[in-house]
Coordinates of C-alpha atoms and ligand atoms in Angstrom, one line a residue:
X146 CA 151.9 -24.5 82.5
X147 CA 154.9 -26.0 80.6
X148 CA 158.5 -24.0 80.7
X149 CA 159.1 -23.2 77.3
X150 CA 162.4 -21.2 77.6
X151 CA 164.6 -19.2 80.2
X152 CA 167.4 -16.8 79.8
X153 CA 169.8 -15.3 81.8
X154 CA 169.9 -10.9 81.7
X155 CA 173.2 -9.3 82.7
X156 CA 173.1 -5.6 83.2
X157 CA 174.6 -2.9 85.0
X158 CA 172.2 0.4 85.1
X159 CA 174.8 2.1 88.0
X160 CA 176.1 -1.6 88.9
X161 CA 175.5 -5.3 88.2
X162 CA 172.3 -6.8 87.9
X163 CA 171.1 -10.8 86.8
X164 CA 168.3 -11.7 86.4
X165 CA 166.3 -15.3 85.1
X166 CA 163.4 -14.5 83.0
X167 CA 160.9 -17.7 82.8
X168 CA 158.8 -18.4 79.4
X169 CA 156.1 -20.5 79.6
X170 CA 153.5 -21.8 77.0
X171 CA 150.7 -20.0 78.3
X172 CA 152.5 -16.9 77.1
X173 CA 153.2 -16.0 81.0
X174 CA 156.5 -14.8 82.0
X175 CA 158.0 -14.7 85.4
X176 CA 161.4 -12.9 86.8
X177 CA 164.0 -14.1 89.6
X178 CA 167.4 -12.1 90.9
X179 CA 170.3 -13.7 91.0
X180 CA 172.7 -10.7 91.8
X181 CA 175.6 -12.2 93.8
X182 CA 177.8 -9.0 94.4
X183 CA 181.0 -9.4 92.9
X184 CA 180.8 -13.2 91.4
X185 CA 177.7 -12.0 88.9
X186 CA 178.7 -14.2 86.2
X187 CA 179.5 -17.4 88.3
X188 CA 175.4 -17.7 88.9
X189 CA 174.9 -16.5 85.4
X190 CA 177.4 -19.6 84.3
X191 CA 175.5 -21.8 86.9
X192 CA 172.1 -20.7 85.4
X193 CA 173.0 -20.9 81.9
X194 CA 175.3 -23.8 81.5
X195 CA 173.9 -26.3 84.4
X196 CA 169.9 -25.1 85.6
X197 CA 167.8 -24.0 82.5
X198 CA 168.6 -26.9 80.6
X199 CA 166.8 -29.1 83.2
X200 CA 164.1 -26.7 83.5
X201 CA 162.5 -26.9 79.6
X202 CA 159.8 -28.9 79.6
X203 CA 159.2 -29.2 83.4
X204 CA 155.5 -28.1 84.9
X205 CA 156.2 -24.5 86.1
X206 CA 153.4 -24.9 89.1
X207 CA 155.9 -27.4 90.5
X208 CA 157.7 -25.1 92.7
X209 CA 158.6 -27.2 95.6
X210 CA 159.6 -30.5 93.4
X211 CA 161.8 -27.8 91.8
X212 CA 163.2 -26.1 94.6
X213 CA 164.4 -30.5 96.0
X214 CA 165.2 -31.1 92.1
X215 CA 167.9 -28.3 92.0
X216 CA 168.9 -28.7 96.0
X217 CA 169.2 -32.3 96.2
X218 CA 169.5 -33.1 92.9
X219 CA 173.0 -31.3 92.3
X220 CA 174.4 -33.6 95.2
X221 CA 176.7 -30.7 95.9
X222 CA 174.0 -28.8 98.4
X223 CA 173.9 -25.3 99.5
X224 CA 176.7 -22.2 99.0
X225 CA 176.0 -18.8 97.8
X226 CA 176.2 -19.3 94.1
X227 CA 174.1 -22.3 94.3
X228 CA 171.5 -21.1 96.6
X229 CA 171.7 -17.4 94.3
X230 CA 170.7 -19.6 91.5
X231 CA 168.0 -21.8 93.3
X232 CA 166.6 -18.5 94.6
X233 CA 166.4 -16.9 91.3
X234 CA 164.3 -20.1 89.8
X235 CA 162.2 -19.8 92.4
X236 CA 161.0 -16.4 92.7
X237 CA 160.3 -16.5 88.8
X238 CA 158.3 -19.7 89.8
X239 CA 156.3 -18.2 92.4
X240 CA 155.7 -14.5 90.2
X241 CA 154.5 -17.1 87.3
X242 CA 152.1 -18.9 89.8
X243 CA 150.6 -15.4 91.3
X244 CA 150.1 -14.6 87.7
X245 CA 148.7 -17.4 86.6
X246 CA 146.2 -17.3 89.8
X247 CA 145.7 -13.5 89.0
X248 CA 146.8 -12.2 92.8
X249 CA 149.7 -10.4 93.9
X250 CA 152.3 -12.8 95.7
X251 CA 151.6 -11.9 98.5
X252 CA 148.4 -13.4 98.6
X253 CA 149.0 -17.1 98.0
X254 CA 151.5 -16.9 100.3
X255 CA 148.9 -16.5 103.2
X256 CA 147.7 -13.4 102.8
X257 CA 148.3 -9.4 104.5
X258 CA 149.4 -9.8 108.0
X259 CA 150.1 -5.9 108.1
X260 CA 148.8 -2.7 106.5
X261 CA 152.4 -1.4 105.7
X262 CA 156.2 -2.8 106.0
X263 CA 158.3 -1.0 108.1
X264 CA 161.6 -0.2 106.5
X265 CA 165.0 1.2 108.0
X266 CA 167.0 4.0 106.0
X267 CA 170.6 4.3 105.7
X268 CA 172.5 7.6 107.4
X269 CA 176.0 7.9 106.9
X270 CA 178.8 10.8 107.4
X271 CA 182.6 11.1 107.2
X272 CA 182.4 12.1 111.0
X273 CA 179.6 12.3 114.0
X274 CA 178.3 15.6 113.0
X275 CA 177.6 14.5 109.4
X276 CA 175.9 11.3 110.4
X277 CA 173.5 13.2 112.9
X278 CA 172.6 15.8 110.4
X279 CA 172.1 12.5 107.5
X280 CA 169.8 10.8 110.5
X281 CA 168.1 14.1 111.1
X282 CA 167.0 14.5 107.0
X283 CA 166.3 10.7 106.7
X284 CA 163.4 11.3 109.3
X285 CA 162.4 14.2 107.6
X286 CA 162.1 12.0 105.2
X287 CA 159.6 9.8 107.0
X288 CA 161.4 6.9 107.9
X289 CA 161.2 5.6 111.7
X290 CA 164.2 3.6 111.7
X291 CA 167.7 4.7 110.7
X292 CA 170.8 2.9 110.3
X293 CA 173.4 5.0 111.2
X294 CA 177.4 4.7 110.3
X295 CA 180.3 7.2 110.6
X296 CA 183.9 7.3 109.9
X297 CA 186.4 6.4 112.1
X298 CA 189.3 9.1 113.4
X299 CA 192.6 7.6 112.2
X300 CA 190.7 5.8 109.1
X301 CA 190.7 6.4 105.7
X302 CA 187.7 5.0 104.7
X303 CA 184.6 3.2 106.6
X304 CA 182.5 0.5 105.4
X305 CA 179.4 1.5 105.5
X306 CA 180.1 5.7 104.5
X307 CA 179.1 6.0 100.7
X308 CA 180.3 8.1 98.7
X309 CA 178.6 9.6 95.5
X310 CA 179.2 9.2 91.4
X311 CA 177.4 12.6 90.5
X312 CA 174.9 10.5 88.8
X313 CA 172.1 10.1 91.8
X314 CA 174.2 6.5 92.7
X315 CA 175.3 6.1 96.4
X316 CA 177.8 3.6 96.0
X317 CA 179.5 1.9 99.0
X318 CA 182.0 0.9 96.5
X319 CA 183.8 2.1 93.0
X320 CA 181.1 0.5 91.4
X321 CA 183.6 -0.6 88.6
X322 CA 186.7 -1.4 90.0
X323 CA 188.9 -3.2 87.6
X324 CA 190.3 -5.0 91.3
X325 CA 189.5 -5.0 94.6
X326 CA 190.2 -1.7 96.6
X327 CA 191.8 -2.2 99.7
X328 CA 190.7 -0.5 103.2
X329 CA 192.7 -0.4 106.9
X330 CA 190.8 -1.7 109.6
X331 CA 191.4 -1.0 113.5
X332 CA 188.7 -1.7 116.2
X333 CA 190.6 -0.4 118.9
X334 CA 189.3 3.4 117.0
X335 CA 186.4 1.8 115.8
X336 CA 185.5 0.9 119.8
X337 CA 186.7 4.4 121.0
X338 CA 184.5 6.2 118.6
X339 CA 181.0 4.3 118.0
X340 CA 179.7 4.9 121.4
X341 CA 180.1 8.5 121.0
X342 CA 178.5 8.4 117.5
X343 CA 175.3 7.1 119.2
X344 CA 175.5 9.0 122.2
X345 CA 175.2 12.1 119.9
X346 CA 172.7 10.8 117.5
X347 CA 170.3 9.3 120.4
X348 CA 170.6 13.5 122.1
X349 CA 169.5 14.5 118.2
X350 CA 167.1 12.1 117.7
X351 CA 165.2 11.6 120.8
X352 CA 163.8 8.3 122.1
X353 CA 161.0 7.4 119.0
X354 CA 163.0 6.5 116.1
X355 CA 164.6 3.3 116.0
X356 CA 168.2 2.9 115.5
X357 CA 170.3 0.3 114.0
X358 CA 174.4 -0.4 113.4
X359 CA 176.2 -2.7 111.3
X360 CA 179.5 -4.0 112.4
X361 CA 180.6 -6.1 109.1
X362 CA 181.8 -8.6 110.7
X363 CA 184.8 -6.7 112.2
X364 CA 185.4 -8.0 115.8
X365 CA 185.9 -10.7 117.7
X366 CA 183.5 -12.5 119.9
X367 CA 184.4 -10.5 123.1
X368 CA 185.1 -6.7 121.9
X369 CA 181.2 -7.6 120.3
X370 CA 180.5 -7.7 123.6
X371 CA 181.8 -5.0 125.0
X372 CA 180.3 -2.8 122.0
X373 CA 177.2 -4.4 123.1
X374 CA 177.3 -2.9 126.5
X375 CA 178.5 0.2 125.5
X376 CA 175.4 0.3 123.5
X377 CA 173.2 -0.2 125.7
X378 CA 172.2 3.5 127.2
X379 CA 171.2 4.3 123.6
X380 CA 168.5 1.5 123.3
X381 CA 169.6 0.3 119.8
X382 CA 167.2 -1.6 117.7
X383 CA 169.9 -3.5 116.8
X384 CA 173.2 -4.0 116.1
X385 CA 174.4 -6.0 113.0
X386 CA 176.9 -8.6 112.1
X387 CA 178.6 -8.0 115.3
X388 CA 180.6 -10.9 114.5
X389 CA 181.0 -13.3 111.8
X390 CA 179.3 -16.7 112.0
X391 CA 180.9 -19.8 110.8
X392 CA 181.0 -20.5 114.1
X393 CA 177.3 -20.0 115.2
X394 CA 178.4 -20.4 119.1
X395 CA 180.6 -17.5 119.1
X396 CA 177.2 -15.6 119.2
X397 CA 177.0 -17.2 123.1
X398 CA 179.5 -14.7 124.0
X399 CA 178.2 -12.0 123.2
X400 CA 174.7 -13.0 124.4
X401 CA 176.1 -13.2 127.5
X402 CA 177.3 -9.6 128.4
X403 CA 174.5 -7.5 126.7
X404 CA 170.9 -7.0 126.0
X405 CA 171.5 -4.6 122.9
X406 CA 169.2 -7.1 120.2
X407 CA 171.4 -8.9 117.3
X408 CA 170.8 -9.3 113.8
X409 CA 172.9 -11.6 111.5
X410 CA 172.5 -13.3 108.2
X411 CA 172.8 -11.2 105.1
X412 CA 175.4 -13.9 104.0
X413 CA 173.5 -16.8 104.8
X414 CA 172.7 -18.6 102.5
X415 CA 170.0 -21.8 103.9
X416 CA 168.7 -22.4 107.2
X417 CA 171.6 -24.8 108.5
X418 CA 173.8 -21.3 108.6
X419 CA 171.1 -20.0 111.2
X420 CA 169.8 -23.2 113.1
X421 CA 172.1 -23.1 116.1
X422 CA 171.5 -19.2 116.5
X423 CA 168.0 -19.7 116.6
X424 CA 167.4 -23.3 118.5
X425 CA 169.4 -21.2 121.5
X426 CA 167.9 -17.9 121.0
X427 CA 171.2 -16.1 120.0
X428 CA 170.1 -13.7 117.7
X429 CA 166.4 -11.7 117.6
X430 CA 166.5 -10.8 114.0
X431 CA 167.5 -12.8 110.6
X432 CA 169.0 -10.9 108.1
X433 CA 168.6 -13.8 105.4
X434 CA 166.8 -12.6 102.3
X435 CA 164.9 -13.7 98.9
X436 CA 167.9 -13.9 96.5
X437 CA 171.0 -15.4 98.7
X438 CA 168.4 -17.7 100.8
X439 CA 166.9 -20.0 98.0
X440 CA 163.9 -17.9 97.0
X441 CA 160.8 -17.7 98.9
X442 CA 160.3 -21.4 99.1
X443 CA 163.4 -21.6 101.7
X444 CA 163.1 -18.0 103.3
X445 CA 159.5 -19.2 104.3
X446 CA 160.8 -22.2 106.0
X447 CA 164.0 -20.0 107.7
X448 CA 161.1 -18.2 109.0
X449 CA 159.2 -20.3 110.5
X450 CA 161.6 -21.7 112.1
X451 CA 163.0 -18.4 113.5
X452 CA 159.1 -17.5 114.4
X453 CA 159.1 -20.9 117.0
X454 CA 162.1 -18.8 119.3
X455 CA 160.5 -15.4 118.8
X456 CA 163.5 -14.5 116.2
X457 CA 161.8 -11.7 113.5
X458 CA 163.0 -11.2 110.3
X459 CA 164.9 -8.3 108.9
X460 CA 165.5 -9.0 105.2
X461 CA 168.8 -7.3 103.7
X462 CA 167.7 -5.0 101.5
X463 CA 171.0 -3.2 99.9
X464 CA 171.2 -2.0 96.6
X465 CA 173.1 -4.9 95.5
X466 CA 169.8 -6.7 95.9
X467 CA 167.8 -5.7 92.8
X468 CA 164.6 -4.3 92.3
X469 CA 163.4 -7.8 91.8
X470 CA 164.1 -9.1 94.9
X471 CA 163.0 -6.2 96.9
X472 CA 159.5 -6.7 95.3
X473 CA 159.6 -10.3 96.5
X474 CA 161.1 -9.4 99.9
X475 CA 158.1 -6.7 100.2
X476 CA 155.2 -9.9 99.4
X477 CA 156.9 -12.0 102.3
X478 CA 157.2 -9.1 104.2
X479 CA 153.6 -8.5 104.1
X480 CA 152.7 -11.9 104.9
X481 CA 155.4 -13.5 107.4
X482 CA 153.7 -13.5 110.8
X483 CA 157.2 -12.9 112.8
X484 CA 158.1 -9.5 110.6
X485 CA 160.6 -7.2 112.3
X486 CA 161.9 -4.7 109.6
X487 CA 162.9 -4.2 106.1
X488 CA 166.3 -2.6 105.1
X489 CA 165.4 0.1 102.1
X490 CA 168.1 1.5 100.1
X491 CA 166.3 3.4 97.1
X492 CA 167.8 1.9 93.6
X493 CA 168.9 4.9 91.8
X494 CA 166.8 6.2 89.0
X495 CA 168.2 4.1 86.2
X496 CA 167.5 1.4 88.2
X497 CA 164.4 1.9 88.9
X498 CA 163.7 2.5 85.1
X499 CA 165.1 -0.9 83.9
X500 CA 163.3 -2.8 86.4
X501 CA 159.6 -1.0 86.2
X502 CA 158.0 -1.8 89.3
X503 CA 154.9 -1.3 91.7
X504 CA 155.7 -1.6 95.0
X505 CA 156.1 2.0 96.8
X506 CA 157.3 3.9 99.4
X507 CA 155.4 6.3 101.5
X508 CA 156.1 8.1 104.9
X509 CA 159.1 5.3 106.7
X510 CA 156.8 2.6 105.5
X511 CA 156.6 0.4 101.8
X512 CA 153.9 -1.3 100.0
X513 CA 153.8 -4.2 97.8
X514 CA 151.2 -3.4 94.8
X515 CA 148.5 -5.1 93.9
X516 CA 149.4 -6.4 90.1
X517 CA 149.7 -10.5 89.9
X518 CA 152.7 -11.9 90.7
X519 CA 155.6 -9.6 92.9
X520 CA 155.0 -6.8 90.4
X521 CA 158.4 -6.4 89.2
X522 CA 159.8 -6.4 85.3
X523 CA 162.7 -6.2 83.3
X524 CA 163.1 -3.6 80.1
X525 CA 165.4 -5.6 77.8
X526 CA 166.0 -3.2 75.5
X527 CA 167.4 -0.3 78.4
X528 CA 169.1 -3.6 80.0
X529 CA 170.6 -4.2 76.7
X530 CA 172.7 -0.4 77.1
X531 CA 173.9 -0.9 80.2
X532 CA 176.1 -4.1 79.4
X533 CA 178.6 -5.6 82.8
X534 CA 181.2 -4.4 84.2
X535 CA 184.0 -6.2 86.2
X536 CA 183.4 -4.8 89.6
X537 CA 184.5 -6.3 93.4
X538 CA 183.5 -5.6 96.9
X539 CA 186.5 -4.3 98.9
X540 CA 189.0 -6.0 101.0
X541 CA 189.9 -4.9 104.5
X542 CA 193.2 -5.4 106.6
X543 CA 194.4 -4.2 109.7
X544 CA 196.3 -0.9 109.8
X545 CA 198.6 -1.6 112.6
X546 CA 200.8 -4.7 110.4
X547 CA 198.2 -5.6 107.2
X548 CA 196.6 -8.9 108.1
X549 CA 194.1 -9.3 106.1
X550 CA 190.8 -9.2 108.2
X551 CA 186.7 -9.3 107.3
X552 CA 184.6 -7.1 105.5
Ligands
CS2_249 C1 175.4 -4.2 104.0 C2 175.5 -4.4 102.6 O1 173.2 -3.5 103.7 C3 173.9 -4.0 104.5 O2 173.6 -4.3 105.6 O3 176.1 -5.1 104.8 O4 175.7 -3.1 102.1 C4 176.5 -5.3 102.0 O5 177.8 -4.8 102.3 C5 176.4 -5.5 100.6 O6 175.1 -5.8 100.3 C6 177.4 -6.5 100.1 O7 177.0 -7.1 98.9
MG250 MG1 174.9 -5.5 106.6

C-alpha cells in the first residue's frame, strides 16, 4: 500500500484544528491530529515543507520504520512540534492499516481489554457554590468522575473556569485572541481556598464519584505538598500537574508528604520526559496523549513502561485535542492493559460536524465504534468555511509584583 499523496487541513470550527490526511494507491485514506494549541501552523510548516515530501512513495504498512525514519532520521529528536507531527503521521498510518485489515484500531492493537472507557467531566464555577452545583449536573449527567475548578477570592480570572461564546463553545480562552491575554496568579489564595472548594464538593457529592484537580503547573515543589495533604480528607482521585516537570525529581518532594495520587504529562511530549517519574514510582497516572506523544506507536511504548511500576494512564483529552485524536485515544484506551481514566471535554457541535465520527458517549463511560480504522473523518468542504485564526493560550504572572509565572 504505496503513499500516493498527503496534505495538511487547517481549520477552526470554534478554534484551530490540523489535521494530515494520507492518500494511498489503494484508494484508502487515513487521518492524524496535529493540533499544537497556539503554534498550529509551525506543525503545519513542519508537515508540509519537511515530512510529506519524504513520505510519497514510502510502503504505508511500514509504521514503525516510519515512526525511527522521522525520529532518528531528523537528527534533531523529540520537542512538541516534532513529536505533534510524528504523532500525526502515525495515527493516519495506523487508521490506514485498520482499514486496510477491515477492524477497528482497537483491534490490531491487542484487542478489548474493557467493555467501556471511563471518562472524567469538567465542572467549573466562578466561586464554591457554582462549582458544586456544575459537579452536581455533570453527574446527573452520568459521569462518575469529575474534575472540579473554582475561582480564586482576590482573582480575576482562574485557569481552568470557562467561560462561554453563546455559540455552545466552552472556551478556556478567547478562542481568537489577536495576543496573548494576561492573568494574575497568587497561590497564597489559591492554597487558602482549594481545600474549602473540595471540602464542600466532597459534603455534595458523597464518597462514590471520583474527583480530580488540576493545578497547571502553579506551585512549587513544597506548597504541592502541602496542597497534597490538605487534600487528603477528601480522597481525591487525583491531583494534576501539581508542579511542573523539567525537573522530574522535584516530584520526590511532594511524594514525600502525601498520599493524594499524581497525574502529570499533558505536555510531554516522549517517554524520556516521564522515565525518572516512573522508574521511582513518582506519579500514578500519565497524562501523555496520542497527538503530543508521537502517535500510538510511542504512547504504546510510554505505556508499557508506566504498566511495569503500576503507573495507569490518563490521556488528556481537552478540546484542543481534536476529534481525531480522541477517537485514537478511545482505541488505546480500550486496549492498554494499565487504563486509569479518560479526560472528555465534548467538542462543540460544529466540531463534531467537521470531524464525523463513531465513537460515543453513554452514561460517565465512552465507546470506540466498530467501523475500520479509529472511525474518525474530516468534511473538507465545512473545514474549508471555517478558515484559521491567530489564537494563544494565556500567560500568567504573579499579582503581588508581575513576574511572569506558569500556566
Ligand atoms: C488542561 C488543558 O485539560 C486539561 O487538563 O490542562 O485544558 C490545557 O490547558 C489545554 O489543553 C492547553 O492546550
Ligand atoms: Mg491539565
Amino acid at each position: 500500500m504505496k503513499i500516493i499523496a498527503a496534505r495538511v487541513i487547517v481549520c477552526s470550527p470554534g478554534r484551530n484544528f490540523v489535521t494530515l490526511k494520507i492518500e494511498t494507491d489503494q484508494g484508502l485514506t487515513g487521518i492524524g491530529d496535529a493540533t499544537l494549541n497556539g503554534r498550529e501552523l509551525a506543525v503545519a510548516s513542519y508537515l508540509t515543507d519537511h515530512v510529506i515530501p519524504c513520505l510519497i512513495g514510502r510502503d504505508a504498512h511500514q509504521i514503525e520504520d516510519i515512526w525511527q525514519y522521522l525520529y532518528k532520521g531528523a537528527y534533531w529528536r523529540r520537542g512538541p512540534v516534532t513529536m505533534t507531527a510524528i504523532a500525526a503521521v502515525d495515527t493516519a498510518l495506523w487508521d490506514l492499516k485498520a482499514k486496510a485489515a477491515n477492524m477497528p484500531l482497537y483491534q490490531l492493537l491487542g484487542g478489548r481489554s474493557r467493555s467501556r472507557v471511563m471518562v472524567y467531566a469538567h465542572a467549573n464555577g466562578k466561586d464554591i457554590g457554582h462549582t458544586v452545583d456544575e459537579v452536581l449536573r455533570q453527574r446527573e449527567l452520568g459521569y462518575t468522575a469529575i474534575r472540579a475548578q473554582s475561582g480564586v477570592p482576590g482573582l480575576d480570572k482562574v485557569y481552568g473556569v470557562a467561560h462561554h461564546d453563546g455559540k455552545g463553545n466552552k472556551l478556556y480562552e478567547p478562542a481568537d485572541a489577536a495576543l496573548p491575554s494576561e492573568h494574575d496568579w497568587s497561590s497564597e489564595k489559591y492554597l487558602h481556598h482549594t481545600p474549602k472548594l473540595f471540602e464542600a464538593v466532597r459534603n455534595a457529592v458523597g464518597p462514590d464519584v471520583h474527583l480530580l484537580h488540576d493545578v497547571h503547573h502553579r506551585l512549587t515543589p513544597i506548597e504541592a505538598a502541602r496542597l497534597g495533604k490538605a487534600l487528603e480528607p477528601f480522597s481525591l482521585f487525583w491531583i494534576e500537574d501539581a508542579t511542573p516537570a523539567e525537573n522530574q525529581e522535584a516530584f520526590k518532594l511532594i511524594r514525600q508528604h502525601t498520599t493524594t495520587p499524581l497525574a502529570v504529562g499533558e505536555i510531554f511530549n516522549s517517554i524520556w520526559d516521564c522515565k525518572d517519574l516512573i522508574q521511582n514510582q513518582l506519579i500514578d497516572y500519565i497524562r501523555a496523549t496520542v497527538v503530543h506523544s508521537g502517535g500510538i506507536t510511542h504512547l504504546r511504548r510510554i505505556a508499557d513502561f508506566a504498566a511495569m511500576y503500576q503507573v495507569r494512564t490518563g490521556c488528556h483529552g481537552a478540546t484542543d485535542n481534536s476529534p481525531v485524536c480522541m477517537g485514537a485515544a478511545l482505541h488505546f484506551d480500550t486496549w492498554v492493559p494499565n487504563f486509569g481514566i479518560q479526560e472528555h471535554m465534548p467538542h462543540s457541535a460544529l466540531t463534531d460536524e467537521v470531524f464525523p465520527h463513531d465513537y460515543r458517549f453513554d452514561q460517565g463511560f465512552m465507546h470506540c465504534g466498530e467501523m475500520p480504522g479509529h472511525g474518525v473523518e474530516i468534511d473538507e468542504t465545512l473545514a474549508a468555511k471555517h478558515p484559521y485564526k491567530p489564537a494563544y493560550l494565556p500567560v500568567n504572572r504573579l499579582q503581588h509584583d508581575g513576574t511572569l509565572w506558569n500556566w
